[in-house]
């Protein structure tokens, strides 16, 4: 049905005043067999054809085809063209549907991704990978290779892949998504170790880590910032943050709370071990950083201050400053050991290794205490001894990842990239 405005049905066009012709009439509009016979007034014979006088041969002249003659059939070639076009259109629609519902072979989701290493269970030779030079700043993959499956493919051909990590040190088992920039597979960097950023989400952070989705643009932004000279070409590790949903107001602060899953050990031990096992990384802490939003920002901030020997920097967006999980009740000593304020003071007093804390907070955050709490922390501990801190206030910025990602490239990622290493040989 063709479209007509105001809900009207389509009507074929006719010149004004013209009415349709009856189907079985001659040019005068009268039915056949009812015209008067012009010769002598006799009735016209059947089919309206006059008969010649007796003894004369009929004169055959051209006559128009009857109006009700069946239309000529379309040529066979044209029919095949129509059939072919229809088949192709249906095939295209089917492919789009199957891709949407992630049905192979119309999607590569679920395909194995090795990031240049032998996949789990692979039969490659042990010496296939480049050997690590002596005194190198780069750490070759230690293995064993994880069973990474493709979660999505980006326009530049890079992959966000996922695996289930059975944490040997924490005892926690959960998912980790990973991504490597296109430079990682560039032959120019075949012998180079890359810096790693552990990206933590806000909220529950379970059963997924929202940084693994491409809608927030973290992966493409890192590639863009690197091309602009603002950022290191970070490999991303995106683990689950909590061991369960926080639908009852319960969360774990990314910490080892007594009697609970050891999420602090998971984030600072098991996840880095996974990255070292599967990627060419930087040996020293100069190639290891955290970033996170909200609860993830707190967990990253606390991890760097608690383990400055392993991690050098963090980008903390709209973070909490002190631990506030209800699960700390009855464990005040352990709670203090995971308090960034306490940890920062201890690091200053001990003249520990330098750490770099890049904060960013929107001036329209729903928690009105977030900005003043961060400002107070920086005034008290920032830029004293080994603690280096800076703050970017986002004008009109709200408490969400869509606010934080674009602004990371305007200061925070440059702040930490200046002091980190990679790619290194």
PDB file of N, CA, C and O in Angstrom, residues 276-320:
ATOM      1  N   UNK A 276      49.914  -9.813  33.251  1.00  0.00           N
ATOM      2  CA  UNK A 276      51.304 -10.210  33.047  1.00  0.00           C
ATOM      3  C   UNK A 276      51.396 -11.564  32.341  1.00  0.00           C
ATOM      4  O   UNK A 276      52.326 -11.810  31.568  1.00  0.00           O
ATOM      5  N   UNK A 277      50.438 -12.418  32.582  1.00  0.00           N
ATOM      6  CA  UNK A 277      50.461 -13.745  31.968  1.00  0.00           C
ATOM      7  C   UNK A 277      50.150 -13.696  30.479  1.00  0.00           C
ATOM      8  O   UNK A 277      50.589 -14.576  29.731  1.00  0.00           O
ATOM      9  N   UNK A 278      49.433 -12.670  30.032  1.00  0.00           N
ATOM     10  CA  UNK A 278      48.923 -12.662  28.661  1.00  0.00           C
ATOM     11  C   UNK A 278      49.426 -11.530  27.773  1.00  0.00           C
ATOM     12  O   UNK A 278      49.197 -11.566  26.564  1.00  0.00           O
ATOM     13  N   UNK A 279      50.078 -10.538  28.354  1.00  0.00           N
ATOM     14  CA  UNK A 279      50.497  -9.378  27.573  1.00  0.00           C
ATOM     15  C   UNK A 279      51.962  -9.037  27.839  1.00  0.00           C
ATOM     16  O   UNK A 279      52.510  -9.365  28.903  1.00  0.00           O
ATOM     17  N   UNK A 280      52.562  -8.338  26.880  1.00  0.00           N
ATOM     18  CA  UNK A 280      53.870  -7.734  27.092  1.00  0.00           C
ATOM     19  C   UNK A 280      53.641  -6.468  27.921  1.00  0.00           C
ATOM     20  O   UNK A 280      52.984  -5.526  27.469  1.00  0.00           O
ATOM     21  N   UNK A 281      54.142  -6.451  29.117  1.00  0.00           N
ATOM     22  CA  UNK A 281      53.873  -5.345  30.026  1.00  0.00           C
ATOM     23  C   UNK A 281      55.187  -4.682  30.453  1.00  0.00           C
ATOM     24  O   UNK A 281      56.282  -5.074  30.029  1.00  0.00           O
ATOM     25  N   UNK A 282      55.066  -3.675  31.302  1.00  0.00           N
ATOM     26  CA  UNK A 282      56.225  -2.965  31.842  1.00  0.00           C
ATOM     27  C   UNK A 282      56.588  -3.620  33.176  1.00  0.00           C
ATOM     28  O   UNK A 282      55.714  -3.822  34.027  1.00  0.00           O
ATOM     29  N   UNK A 283      57.850  -3.941  33.353  1.00  0.00           N
ATOM     30  CA  UNK A 283      58.278  -4.631  34.570  1.00  0.00           C
ATOM     31  C   UNK A 283      58.000  -3.830  35.832  1.00  0.00           C
ATOM     32  O   UNK A 283      57.519  -4.363  36.835  1.00  0.00           O
ATOM     33  N   UNK A 284      58.319  -2.553  35.783  1.00  0.00           N
ATOM     34  CA  UNK A 284      58.252  -1.741  36.995  1.00  0.00           C
ATOM     35  C   UNK A 284      56.860  -1.151  37.203  1.00  0.00           C
ATOM     36  O   UNK A 284      55.989  -1.196  36.326  1.00  0.00           O
ATOM     37  N   UNK A 285      56.679  -0.557  38.365  1.00  0.00           N
ATOM     38  CA  UNK A 285      55.408   0.092  38.696  1.00  0.00           C
ATOM     39  C   UNK A 285      55.133   1.287  37.793  1.00  0.00           C
ATOM     40  O   UNK A 285      54.008   1.785  37.741  1.00  0.00           O
ATOM     41  N   UNK A 286      56.163   1.742  37.053  1.00  0.00           N
ATOM     42  CA  UNK A 286      55.998   2.891  36.164  1.00  0.00           C
ATOM     43  C   UNK A 286      55.045   2.605  35.009  1.00  0.00           C
ATOM     44  O   UNK A 286      54.668   3.535  34.281  1.00  0.00           O
ATOM     45  N   UNK A 287      54.652   1.360  34.840  1.00  0.00           N
ATOM     46  CA  UNK A 287      53.720   1.015  33.774  1.00  0.00           C
ATOM     47  C   UNK A 287      52.366   0.544  34.274  1.00  0.00           C
ATOM     48  O   UNK A 287      51.606  -0.056  33.512  1.00  0.00           O
ATOM     49  N   UNK A 288      52.034   0.855  35.550  1.00  0.00           N
ATOM     50  CA  UNK A 288      50.792   0.339  36.137  1.00  0.00           C
ATOM     51  C   UNK A 288      50.001   1.453  36.809  1.00  0.00           C
ATOM     52  O   UNK A 288      50.538   2.205  37.633  1.00  0.00           O
ATOM     53  N   UNK A 289      48.715   1.545  36.440  1.00  0.00           N
ATOM     54  CA  UNK A 289      47.861   2.607  36.969  1.00  0.00           C
ATOM     55  C   UNK A 289      46.432   2.110  37.122  1.00  0.00           C
ATOM     56  O   UNK A 289      46.050   1.074  36.559  1.00  0.00           O
ATOM     57  N   UNK A 290      45.651   2.853  37.876  1.00  0.00           N
ATOM     58  CA  UNK A 290      44.212   2.616  38.025  1.00  0.00           C
ATOM     59  C   UNK A 290      43.459   3.824  37.493  1.00  0.00           C
ATOM     60  O   UNK A 290      43.982   4.932  37.416  1.00  0.00           O
ATOM     61  N   UNK A 291      42.212   3.604  37.141  1.00  0.00           N
ATOM     62  CA  UNK A 291      41.253   4.676  36.937  1.00  0.00           C
ATOM     63  C   UNK A 291      39.900   4.164  37.375  1.00  0.00           C
ATOM     64  O   UNK A 291      39.646   2.953  37.357  1.00  0.00           O
ATOM     65  N   UNK A 292      39.025   5.069  37.810  1.00  0.00           N
ATOM     66  CA  UNK A 292      37.710   4.625  38.228  1.00  0.00           C
ATOM     67  C   UNK A 292      36.782   5.780  38.508  1.00  0.00           C
ATOM     68  O   UNK A 292      37.220   6.919  38.710  1.00  0.00           O
ATOM     69  N   UNK A 293      35.502   5.474  38.541  1.00  0.00           N
ATOM     70  CA  UNK A 293      34.469   6.462  38.830  1.00  0.00           C
ATOM     71  C   UNK A 293      33.759   6.090  40.118  1.00  0.00           C
ATOM     72  O   UNK A 293      33.485   4.901  40.358  1.00  0.00           O
ATOM     73  N   UNK A 294      33.468   7.081  40.944  1.00  0.00           N
ATOM     74  CA  UNK A 294      32.675   6.881  42.143  1.00  0.00           C
ATOM     75  C   UNK A 294      33.319   5.822  43.038  1.00  0.00           C
ATOM     76  O   UNK A 294      34.458   5.976  43.477  1.00  0.00           O
ATOM     77  N   UNK A 295      32.624   4.715  43.302  1.00  0.00           N
ATOM     78  CA  UNK A 295      33.192   3.634  44.115  1.00  0.00           C
ATOM     79  C   UNK A 295      34.465   3.096  43.491  1.00  0.00           C
ATOM     80  O   UNK A 295      35.429   2.779  44.192  1.00  0.00           O
ATOM     81  N   UNK A 296      34.470   2.997  42.156  1.00  0.00           N
ATOM     82  CA  UNK A 296      35.680   2.549  41.469  1.00  0.00           C
ATOM     83  C   UNK A 296      36.823   3.536  41.628  1.00  0.00           C
ATOM     84  O   UNK A 296      37.997   3.149  41.676  1.00  0.00           O
ATOM     85  N   UNK A 297      36.495   4.835  41.700  1.00  0.00           N
ATOM     86  CA  UNK A 297      37.516   5.848  41.942  1.00  0.00           C
ATOM     87  C   UNK A 297      38.118   5.704  43.324  1.00  0.00           C
ATOM     88  O   UNK A 297      39.338   5.844  43.510  1.00  0.00           O
ATOM     89  N   UNK A 298      37.265   5.410  44.317  1.00  0.00           N
ATOM     90  CA  UNK A 298      37.770   5.169  45.676  1.00  0.00           C
ATOM     91  C   UNK A 298      38.684   3.949  45.694  1.00  0.00           C
ATOM     92  O   UNK A 298      39.783   3.991  46.279  1.00  0.00           O
ATOM     93  N   UNK A 299      38.241   2.847  45.048  1.00  0.00           N
ATOM     94  CA  UNK A 299      39.025   1.615  45.072  1.00  0.00           C
ATOM     95  C   UNK A 299      40.387   1.810  44.409  1.00  0.00           C
ATOM     96  O   UNK A 299      41.406   1.307  44.891  1.00  0.00           O
ATOM     97  N   UNK A 300      40.423   2.560  43.294  1.00  0.00           N
ATOM     98  CA  UNK A 300      41.688   2.819  42.620  1.00  0.00           C
ATOM     99  C   UNK A 300      42.595   3.710  43.440  1.00  0.00           C
ATOM    100  O   UNK A 300      43.809   3.485  43.534  1.00  0.00           O
ATOM    101  N   UNK A 301      42.034   4.762  44.044  1.00  0.00           N
ATOM    102  CA  UNK A 301      42.796   5.675  44.888  1.00  0.00           C
ATOM    103  C   UNK A 301      43.416   4.924  46.058  1.00  0.00           C
ATOM    104  O   UNK A 301      44.612   5.071  46.368  1.00  0.00           O
ATOM    105  N   UNK A 302      42.598   4.099  46.686  1.00  0.00           N
ATOM    106  CA  UNK A 302      43.083   3.350  47.847  1.00  0.00           C
ATOM    107  C   UNK A 302      44.148   2.342  47.451  1.00  0.00           C
ATOM    108  O   UNK A 302      45.150   2.151  48.167  1.00  0.00           O
ATOM    109  N   UNK A 303      43.990   1.699  46.272  1.00  0.00           N
ATOM    110  CA  UNK A 303      44.949   0.692  45.826  1.00  0.00           C
ATOM    111  C   UNK A 303      46.333   1.311  45.594  1.00  0.00           C
ATOM    112  O   UNK A 303      47.355   0.731  45.968  1.00  0.00           O
ATOM    113  N   UNK A 304      46.374   2.506  44.973  1.00  0.00           N
ATOM    114  CA  UNK A 304      47.659   3.156  44.694  1.00  0.00           C
ATOM    115  C   UNK A 304      48.330   3.606  45.989  1.00  0.00           C
ATOM    116  O   UNK A 304      49.551   3.439  46.171  1.00  0.00           O
ATOM    117  N   UNK A 305      47.562   4.156  46.922  1.00  0.00           N
ATOM    118  CA  UNK A 305      48.139   4.618  48.184  1.00  0.00           C
ATOM    119  C   UNK A 305      48.572   3.451  49.076  1.00  0.00           C
ATOM    120  O   UNK A 305      49.538   3.562  49.836  1.00  0.00           O
ATOM    121  N   UNK A 306      47.902   2.336  48.961  1.00  0.00           N
ATOM    122  CA  UNK A 306      48.238   1.171  49.791  1.00  0.00           C
ATOM    123  C   UNK A 306      49.372   0.358  49.194  1.00  0.00           C
ATOM    124  O   UNK A 306      50.139  -0.285  49.922  1.00  0.00           O
ATOM    125  N   UNK A 307      49.495   0.384  47.854  1.00  0.00           N
ATOM    126  CA  UNK A 307      50.525  -0.413  47.187  1.00  0.00           C
ATOM    127  C   UNK A 307      51.347   0.466  46.238  1.00  0.00           C
ATOM    128  O   UNK A 307      51.394   0.215  45.030  1.00  0.00           O
ATOM    129  N   UNK A 308      52.027   1.481  46.764  1.00  0.00           N
ATOM    130  CA  UNK A 308      52.800   2.366  45.884  1.00  0.00           C
ATOM    131  C   UNK A 308      54.000   1.666  45.248  1.00  0.00           C
ATOM    132  O   UNK A 308      54.587   2.187  44.301  1.00  0.00           O
ATOM    133  N   UNK A 309      54.357   0.495  45.767  1.00  0.00           N
ATOM    134  CA  UNK A 309      55.451  -0.273  45.177  1.00  0.00           C
ATOM    135  C   UNK A 309      55.012  -0.978  43.898  1.00  0.00           C
ATOM    136  O   UNK A 309      55.848  -1.394  43.089  1.00  0.00           O
ATOM    137  N   UNK A 310      53.700  -1.093  43.668  1.00  0.00           N
ATOM    138  CA  UNK A 310      53.169  -1.801  42.498  1.00  0.00           C
ATOM    139  C   UNK A 310      52.503  -0.875  41.491  1.00  0.00           C
ATOM    140  O   UNK A 310      52.468  -1.184  40.299  1.00  0.00           O
ATOM    141  N   UNK A 311      51.952   0.244  41.968  1.00  0.00           N
ATOM    142  CA  UNK A 311      51.181   1.139  41.101  1.00  0.00           C
ATOM    143  C   UNK A 311      51.660   2.572  41.311  1.00  0.00           C
ATOM    144  O   UNK A 311      51.940   2.990  42.441  1.00  0.00           O
ATOM    145  N   UNK A 312      51.695   3.336  40.224  1.00  0.00           N
ATOM    146  CA  UNK A 312      52.258   4.678  40.294  1.00  0.00           C
ATOM    147  C   UNK A 312      51.210   5.780  40.254  1.00  0.00           C
ATOM    148  O   UNK A 312      51.446   6.880  40.780  1.00  0.00           O
ATOM    149  N   UNK A 313      50.052   5.526  39.626  1.00  0.00           N
ATOM    150  CA  UNK A 313      49.122   6.632  39.397  1.00  0.00           C
ATOM    151  C   UNK A 313      47.677   6.149  39.360  1.00  0.00           C
ATOM    152  O   UNK A 313      47.393   4.960  39.179  1.00  0.00           O
ATOM    153  N   UNK A 314      46.776   7.117  39.510  1.00  0.00           N
ATOM    154  CA  UNK A 314      45.339   6.836  39.435  1.00  0.00           C
ATOM    155  C   UNK A 314      44.621   8.065  38.895  1.00  0.00           C
ATOM    156  O   UNK A 314      45.025   9.204  39.164  1.00  0.00           O
ATOM    157  N   UNK A 315      43.582   7.827  38.124  1.00  0.00           N
ATOM    158  CA  UNK A 315      42.615   8.865  37.763  1.00  0.00           C
ATOM    159  C   UNK A 315      41.340   8.529  38.524  1.00  0.00           C
ATOM    160  O   UNK A 315      40.698   7.507  38.258  1.00  0.00           O
ATOM    161  N   UNK A 316      40.998   9.361  39.495  1.00  0.00           N
ATOM    162  CA  UNK A 316      39.838   9.118  40.349  1.00  0.00           C
ATOM    163  C   UNK A 316      38.773  10.168  40.043  1.00  0.00           C
ATOM    164  O   UNK A 316      38.960  11.356  40.326  1.00  0.00           O
ATOM    165  N   UNK A 317      37.660   9.732  39.491  1.00  0.00           N
ATOM    166  CA  UNK A 317      36.584  10.634  39.075  1.00  0.00           C
ATOM    167  C   UNK A 317      35.414  10.527  40.042  1.00  0.00           C
ATOM    168  O   UNK A 317      34.855   9.444  40.234  1.00  0.00           O
ATOM    169  N   UNK A 318      35.054  11.655  40.642  1.00  0.00           N
ATOM    170  CA  UNK A 318      33.933  11.682  41.587  1.00  0.00           C
ATOM    171  C   UNK A 318      34.036  10.635  42.670  1.00  0.00           C
ATOM    172  O   UNK A 318      33.042   9.968  42.983  1.00  0.00           O
ATOM    173  N   UNK A 319      35.222  10.464  43.286  1.00  0.00           N
ATOM    174  CA  UNK A 319      35.407   9.352  44.212  1.00  0.00           C
ATOM    175  C   UNK A 319      34.909   9.636  45.625  1.00  0.00           C
ATOM    176  O   UNK A 319      34.801  10.791  46.053  1.00  0.00           O
ATOM    177  N   UNK A 320      34.633   8.561  46.346  1.00  0.00           N
ATOM    178  CA  UNK A 320      34.532   8.660  47.795  1.00  0.00           C
ATOM    179  C   UNK A 320      35.961   8.807  48.319  1.00  0.00           C
ATOM    180  O   UNK A 320      36.918   8.367  47.680  1.00  0.00           O
TER     181      UNK A 320
END
